[in-house]
Short mmCIF file of C-alpha atoms in Angstrom, two decimals:
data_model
loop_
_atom_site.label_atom_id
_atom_site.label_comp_id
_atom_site.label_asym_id
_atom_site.label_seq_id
_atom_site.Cartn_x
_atom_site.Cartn_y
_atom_site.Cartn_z
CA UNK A 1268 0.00 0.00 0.00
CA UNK A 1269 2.12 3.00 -1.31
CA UNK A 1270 2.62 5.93 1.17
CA UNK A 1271 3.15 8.29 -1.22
CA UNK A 1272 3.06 7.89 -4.79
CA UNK A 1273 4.15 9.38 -8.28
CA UNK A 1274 3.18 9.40 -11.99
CA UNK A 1275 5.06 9.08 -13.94
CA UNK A 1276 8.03 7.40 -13.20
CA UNK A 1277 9.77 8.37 -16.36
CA UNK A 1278 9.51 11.17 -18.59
CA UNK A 1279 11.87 12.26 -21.77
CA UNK A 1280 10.67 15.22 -23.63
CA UNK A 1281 11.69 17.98 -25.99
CA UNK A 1282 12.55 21.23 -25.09
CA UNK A 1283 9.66 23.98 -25.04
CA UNK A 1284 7.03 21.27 -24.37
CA UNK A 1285 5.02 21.50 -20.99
CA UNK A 1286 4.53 18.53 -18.47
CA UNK A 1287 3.03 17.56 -15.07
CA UNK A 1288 4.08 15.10 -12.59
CA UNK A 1289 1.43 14.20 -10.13
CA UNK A 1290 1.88 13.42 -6.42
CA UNK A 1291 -0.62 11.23 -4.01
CA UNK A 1292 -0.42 10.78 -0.65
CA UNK A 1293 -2.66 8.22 1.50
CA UNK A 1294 -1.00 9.35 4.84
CA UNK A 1295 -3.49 11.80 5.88
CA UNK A 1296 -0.73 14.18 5.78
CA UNK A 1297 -1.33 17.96 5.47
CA UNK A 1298 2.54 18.82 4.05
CA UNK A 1299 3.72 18.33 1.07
CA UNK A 1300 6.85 19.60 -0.76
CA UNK A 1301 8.74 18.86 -4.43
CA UNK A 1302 12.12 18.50 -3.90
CA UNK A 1303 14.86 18.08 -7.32
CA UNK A 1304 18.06 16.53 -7.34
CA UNK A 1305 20.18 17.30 -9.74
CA UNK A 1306 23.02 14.87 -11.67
CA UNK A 1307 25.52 15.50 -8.66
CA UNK A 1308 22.72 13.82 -6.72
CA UNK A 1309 21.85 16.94 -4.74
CA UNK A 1310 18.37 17.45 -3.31
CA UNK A 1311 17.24 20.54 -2.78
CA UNK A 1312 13.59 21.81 -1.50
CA UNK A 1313 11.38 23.73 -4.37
CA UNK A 1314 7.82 23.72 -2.72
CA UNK A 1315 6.13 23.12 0.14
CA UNK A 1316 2.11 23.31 0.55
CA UNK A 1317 0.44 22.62 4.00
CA UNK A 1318 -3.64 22.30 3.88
CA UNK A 1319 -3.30 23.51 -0.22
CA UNK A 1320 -1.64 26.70 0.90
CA UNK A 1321 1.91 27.34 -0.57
CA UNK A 1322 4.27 28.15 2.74
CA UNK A 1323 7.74 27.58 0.77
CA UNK A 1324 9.01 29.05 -3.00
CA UNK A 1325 12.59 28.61 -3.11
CA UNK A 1326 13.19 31.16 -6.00
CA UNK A 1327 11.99 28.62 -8.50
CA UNK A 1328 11.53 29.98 -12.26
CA UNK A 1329 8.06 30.62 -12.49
CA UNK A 1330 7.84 28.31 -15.45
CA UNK A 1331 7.29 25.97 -12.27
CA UNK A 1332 3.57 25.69 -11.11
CA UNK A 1333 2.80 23.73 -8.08
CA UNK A 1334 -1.38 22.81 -7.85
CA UNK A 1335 -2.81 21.51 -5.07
CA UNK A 1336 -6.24 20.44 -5.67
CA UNK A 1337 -6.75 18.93 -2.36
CA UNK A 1338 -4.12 17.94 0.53
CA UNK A 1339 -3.60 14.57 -0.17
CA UNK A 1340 -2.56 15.71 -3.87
CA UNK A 1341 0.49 18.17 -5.03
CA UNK A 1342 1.14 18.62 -8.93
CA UNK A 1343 3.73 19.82 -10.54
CA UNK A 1344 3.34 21.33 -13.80
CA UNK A 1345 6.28 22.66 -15.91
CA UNK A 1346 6.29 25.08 -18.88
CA UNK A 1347 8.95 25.51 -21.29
CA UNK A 1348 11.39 22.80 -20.33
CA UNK A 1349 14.70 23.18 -20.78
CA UNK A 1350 17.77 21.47 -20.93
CA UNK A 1351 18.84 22.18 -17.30
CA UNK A 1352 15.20 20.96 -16.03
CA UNK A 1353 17.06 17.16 -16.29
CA UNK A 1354 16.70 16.08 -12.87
CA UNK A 1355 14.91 13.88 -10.40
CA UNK A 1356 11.84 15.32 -8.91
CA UNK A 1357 10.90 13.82 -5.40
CA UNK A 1358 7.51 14.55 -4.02
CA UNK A 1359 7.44 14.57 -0.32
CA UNK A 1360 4.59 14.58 3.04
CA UNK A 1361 4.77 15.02 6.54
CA UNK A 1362 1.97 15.15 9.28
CA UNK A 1363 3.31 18.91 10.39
CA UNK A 1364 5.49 21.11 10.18
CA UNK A 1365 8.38 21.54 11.84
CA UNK A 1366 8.37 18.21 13.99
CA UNK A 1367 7.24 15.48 11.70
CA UNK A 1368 9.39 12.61 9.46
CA UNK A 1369 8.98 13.58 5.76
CA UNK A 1370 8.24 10.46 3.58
CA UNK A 1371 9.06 10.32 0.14
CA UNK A 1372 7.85 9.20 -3.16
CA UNK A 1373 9.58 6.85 -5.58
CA UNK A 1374 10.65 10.19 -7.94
CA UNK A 1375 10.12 11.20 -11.05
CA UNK A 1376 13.21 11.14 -13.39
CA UNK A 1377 13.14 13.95 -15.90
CA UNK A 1378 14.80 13.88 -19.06
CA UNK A 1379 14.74 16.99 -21.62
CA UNK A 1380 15.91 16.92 -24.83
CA UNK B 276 21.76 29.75 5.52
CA UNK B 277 21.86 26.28 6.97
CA UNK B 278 24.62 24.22 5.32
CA UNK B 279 24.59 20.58 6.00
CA UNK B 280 28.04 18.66 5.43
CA UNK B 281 28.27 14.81 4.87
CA UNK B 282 31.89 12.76 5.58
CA UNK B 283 33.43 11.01 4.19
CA UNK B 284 31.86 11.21 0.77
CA UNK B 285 32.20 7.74 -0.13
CA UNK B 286 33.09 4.83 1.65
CA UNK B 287 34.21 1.03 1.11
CA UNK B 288 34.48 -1.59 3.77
CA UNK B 289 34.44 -5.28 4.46
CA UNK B 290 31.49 -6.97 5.61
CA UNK B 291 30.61 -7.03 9.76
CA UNK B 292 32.48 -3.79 10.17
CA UNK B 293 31.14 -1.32 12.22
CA UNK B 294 30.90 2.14 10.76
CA UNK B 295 30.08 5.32 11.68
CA UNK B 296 29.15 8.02 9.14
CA UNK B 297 29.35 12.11 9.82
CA UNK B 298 26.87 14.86 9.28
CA UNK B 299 27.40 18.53 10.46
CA UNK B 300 25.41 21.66 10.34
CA UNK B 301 25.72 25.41 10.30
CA UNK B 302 22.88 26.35 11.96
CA UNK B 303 21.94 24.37 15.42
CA UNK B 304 18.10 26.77 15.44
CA UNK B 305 16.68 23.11 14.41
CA UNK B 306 13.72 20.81 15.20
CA UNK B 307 14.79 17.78 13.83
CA UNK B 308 17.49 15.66 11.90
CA UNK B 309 16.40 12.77 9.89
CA UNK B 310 18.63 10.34 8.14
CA UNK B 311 17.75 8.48 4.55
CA UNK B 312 18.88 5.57 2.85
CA UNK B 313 18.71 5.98 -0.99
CA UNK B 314 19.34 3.28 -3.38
CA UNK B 315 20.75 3.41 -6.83
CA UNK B 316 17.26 5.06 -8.99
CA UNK B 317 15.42 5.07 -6.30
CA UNK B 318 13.53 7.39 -3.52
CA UNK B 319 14.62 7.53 -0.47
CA UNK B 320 13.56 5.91 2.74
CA UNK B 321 13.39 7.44 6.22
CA UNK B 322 16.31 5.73 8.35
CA UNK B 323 16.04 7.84 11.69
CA UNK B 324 14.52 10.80 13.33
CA UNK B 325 16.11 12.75 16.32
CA UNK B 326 13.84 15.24 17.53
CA UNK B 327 15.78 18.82 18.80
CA UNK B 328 14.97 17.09 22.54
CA UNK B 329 16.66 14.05 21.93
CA UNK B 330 20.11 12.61 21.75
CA UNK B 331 19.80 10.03 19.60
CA UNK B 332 17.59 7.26 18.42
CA UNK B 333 17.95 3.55 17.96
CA UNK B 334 16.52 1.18 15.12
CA UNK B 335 17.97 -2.30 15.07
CA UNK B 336 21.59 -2.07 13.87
CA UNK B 337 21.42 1.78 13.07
CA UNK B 338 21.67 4.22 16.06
CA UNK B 339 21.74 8.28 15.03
CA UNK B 340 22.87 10.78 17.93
CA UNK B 341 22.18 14.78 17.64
CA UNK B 342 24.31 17.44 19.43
CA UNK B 343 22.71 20.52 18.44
CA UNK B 344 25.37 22.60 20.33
CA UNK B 345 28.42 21.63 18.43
CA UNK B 346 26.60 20.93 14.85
CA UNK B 347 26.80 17.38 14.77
CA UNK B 348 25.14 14.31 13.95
CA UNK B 349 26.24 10.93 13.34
CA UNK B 350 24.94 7.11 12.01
CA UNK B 351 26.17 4.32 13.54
CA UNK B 352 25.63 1.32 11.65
CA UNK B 353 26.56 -1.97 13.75
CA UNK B 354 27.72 -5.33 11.65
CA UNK B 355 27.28 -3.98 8.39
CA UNK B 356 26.15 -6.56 5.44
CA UNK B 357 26.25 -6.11 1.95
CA UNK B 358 22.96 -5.18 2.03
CA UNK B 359 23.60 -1.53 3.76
CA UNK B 360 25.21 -0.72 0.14
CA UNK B 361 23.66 2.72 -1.00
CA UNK B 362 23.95 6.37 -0.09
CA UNK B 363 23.32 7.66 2.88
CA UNK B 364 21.75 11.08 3.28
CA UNK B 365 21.65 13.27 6.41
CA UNK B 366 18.93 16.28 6.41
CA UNK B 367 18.37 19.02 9.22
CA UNK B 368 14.79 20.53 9.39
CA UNK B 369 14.84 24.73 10.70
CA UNK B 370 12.15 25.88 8.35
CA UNK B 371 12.68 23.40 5.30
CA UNK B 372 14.79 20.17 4.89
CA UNK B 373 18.22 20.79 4.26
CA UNK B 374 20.38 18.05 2.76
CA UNK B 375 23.71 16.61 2.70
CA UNK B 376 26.09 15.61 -0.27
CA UNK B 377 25.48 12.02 1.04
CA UNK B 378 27.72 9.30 1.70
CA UNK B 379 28.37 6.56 -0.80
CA UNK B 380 28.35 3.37 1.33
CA UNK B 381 29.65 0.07 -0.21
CA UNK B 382 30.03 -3.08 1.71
CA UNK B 383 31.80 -5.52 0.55
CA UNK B 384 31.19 -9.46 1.24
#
C-alpha cells in the first residue's frame, strides 16, 4: 500500500514542451513539498504546501507551477522545459510542520531533450 | 543559511564492520534531523529521526545521535552486510529540509 506515490516514473521530452508530474499521498498528511536533485545527486527543496496553501518558493523559475487540488494531492506542472530541467523530482509529506518525518515518493526522473 | 556537510563522501568496507558516518550543520536553530537511505534510482527511505529534545535514536543495527550545540550528527551502523550498500543522506529541518552531499556506502562481502 504506497505511502506516497508518483506518476510518472519516467519522462523524456523535448525542449519547449510542458509537463506535469502528479503526487498522491494516503498518509493523511497535510505537508507536502517537491524536492529536485540534480546529476551530482543533490536534493534541494522547491515547494512546500500545507492544507493547499503554498508556505515555501525557493526562488523557483516561475515556469514551475505547483497545484494543489486537495491535501492529499500536489502537482507539478512545468512550462517551457529546458535542458537544465534534467533532474529527479521527489515529491514529499509530513503530518506537520516543523516536527514530523517527511516520507518520500519513488521520484520522477526527468529527461529533456 | 543552513549548510549541511556529509563525511566522508564515499566509503568502502568489508562486511561485519562497524561504521560510523558524519553529518554537520551550520545552523543548530533546528527541530529535527532525519537520516535516509537511498538506493541506486530510487527514492529515499526514512532511516532515523532525532527530535531537537533528543540525543539520539535507535533502530535495530542503526543508532543516530544529535548534538545541536556543536553541529553534529552521526549514524552508527553496527555489523554492516552487503545489504547496507547505497547512499546515505543526512537532512536538518529549521524551516525546510536541508540536505547533505550524502555518503556513498559500499560493503563488501
Amino acid at each position: 500500500d504506497t505511502a506516497v506515490s508518483q506518476t510518472p516514473k519516467y519522462l523524456v521530452t523535448q525542449m519547449g514542451n510542458d509537463k506535469s508530474i502528479k503526487c498522491e499521498q494516503n498518509l493523511g498528511h497535510d505537508t507536502m513539498y517537491w524536492y529536485k536533485q540534480d546529476s551530482k545527486k543533490f536534493l534541494k527543496i522547491m515547494f512546500s504546501y500545507n492544507n493547499k496553501e503554498l508556505i515555501i518558493n525557493e526562488t523557483v523559475p516561475n515556469r514551475f507551477s505547483p497545484k494543489s487540488p486537495d491535501k492529499a494531492h500536489l502537482n507539478l506542472h512545468i512550462n517551457s522545459l529546458e535542458l537544465g530541467d534534467s533532474a529527479v523530482y521527489f515529491c514529499a509529506s509530513t503530518a506537520a510542520r516543523g516536527g514530523s518525518e517527511q516520507f518520500f515518493g519513488p521520484g520522477t526522473r526527468l529527461t529533456v531533450l | 543559511k543552513q549548510e549541511v556537510t556529509q563525511i566522508p563522501a564515499a566509503l568502502s568496507v568489508p562486511e561485519g564492520e562497524n561504521l560510523v558516518l558524519n553529518c554537520s550543520f551550520t545552523d543548530s536553530a533546528i527541530y529535527n534531523l532525519q537520516w535516509f537511505r537511498q538506493d541506486p534510482g530510487k527514492g529515499l527511505t526514512s532511516l532515523l529521526l532525532i527530535q531537537s529534545s533528543q540525543r539520539e535514536q535507535t533502530s535495530g543495527r542503526l543508532n543516530a545521535s544529535l548534538d545541536k550545540s556543536s553541529g553534529r550528527s552521526t549514524l552508527y551502523i553496527a555489523a554492516s552486510q552487503p545489504g547496507d550498500s547505497a547512499t546515505y543522506l543526512c537532512a536538518a529541518y529549521g524551516n525546510k529540509l536541508v540536505f547533505g552531499a550524502g555518503t556513498i556506502l559500499r560493503v563488501k562481502s
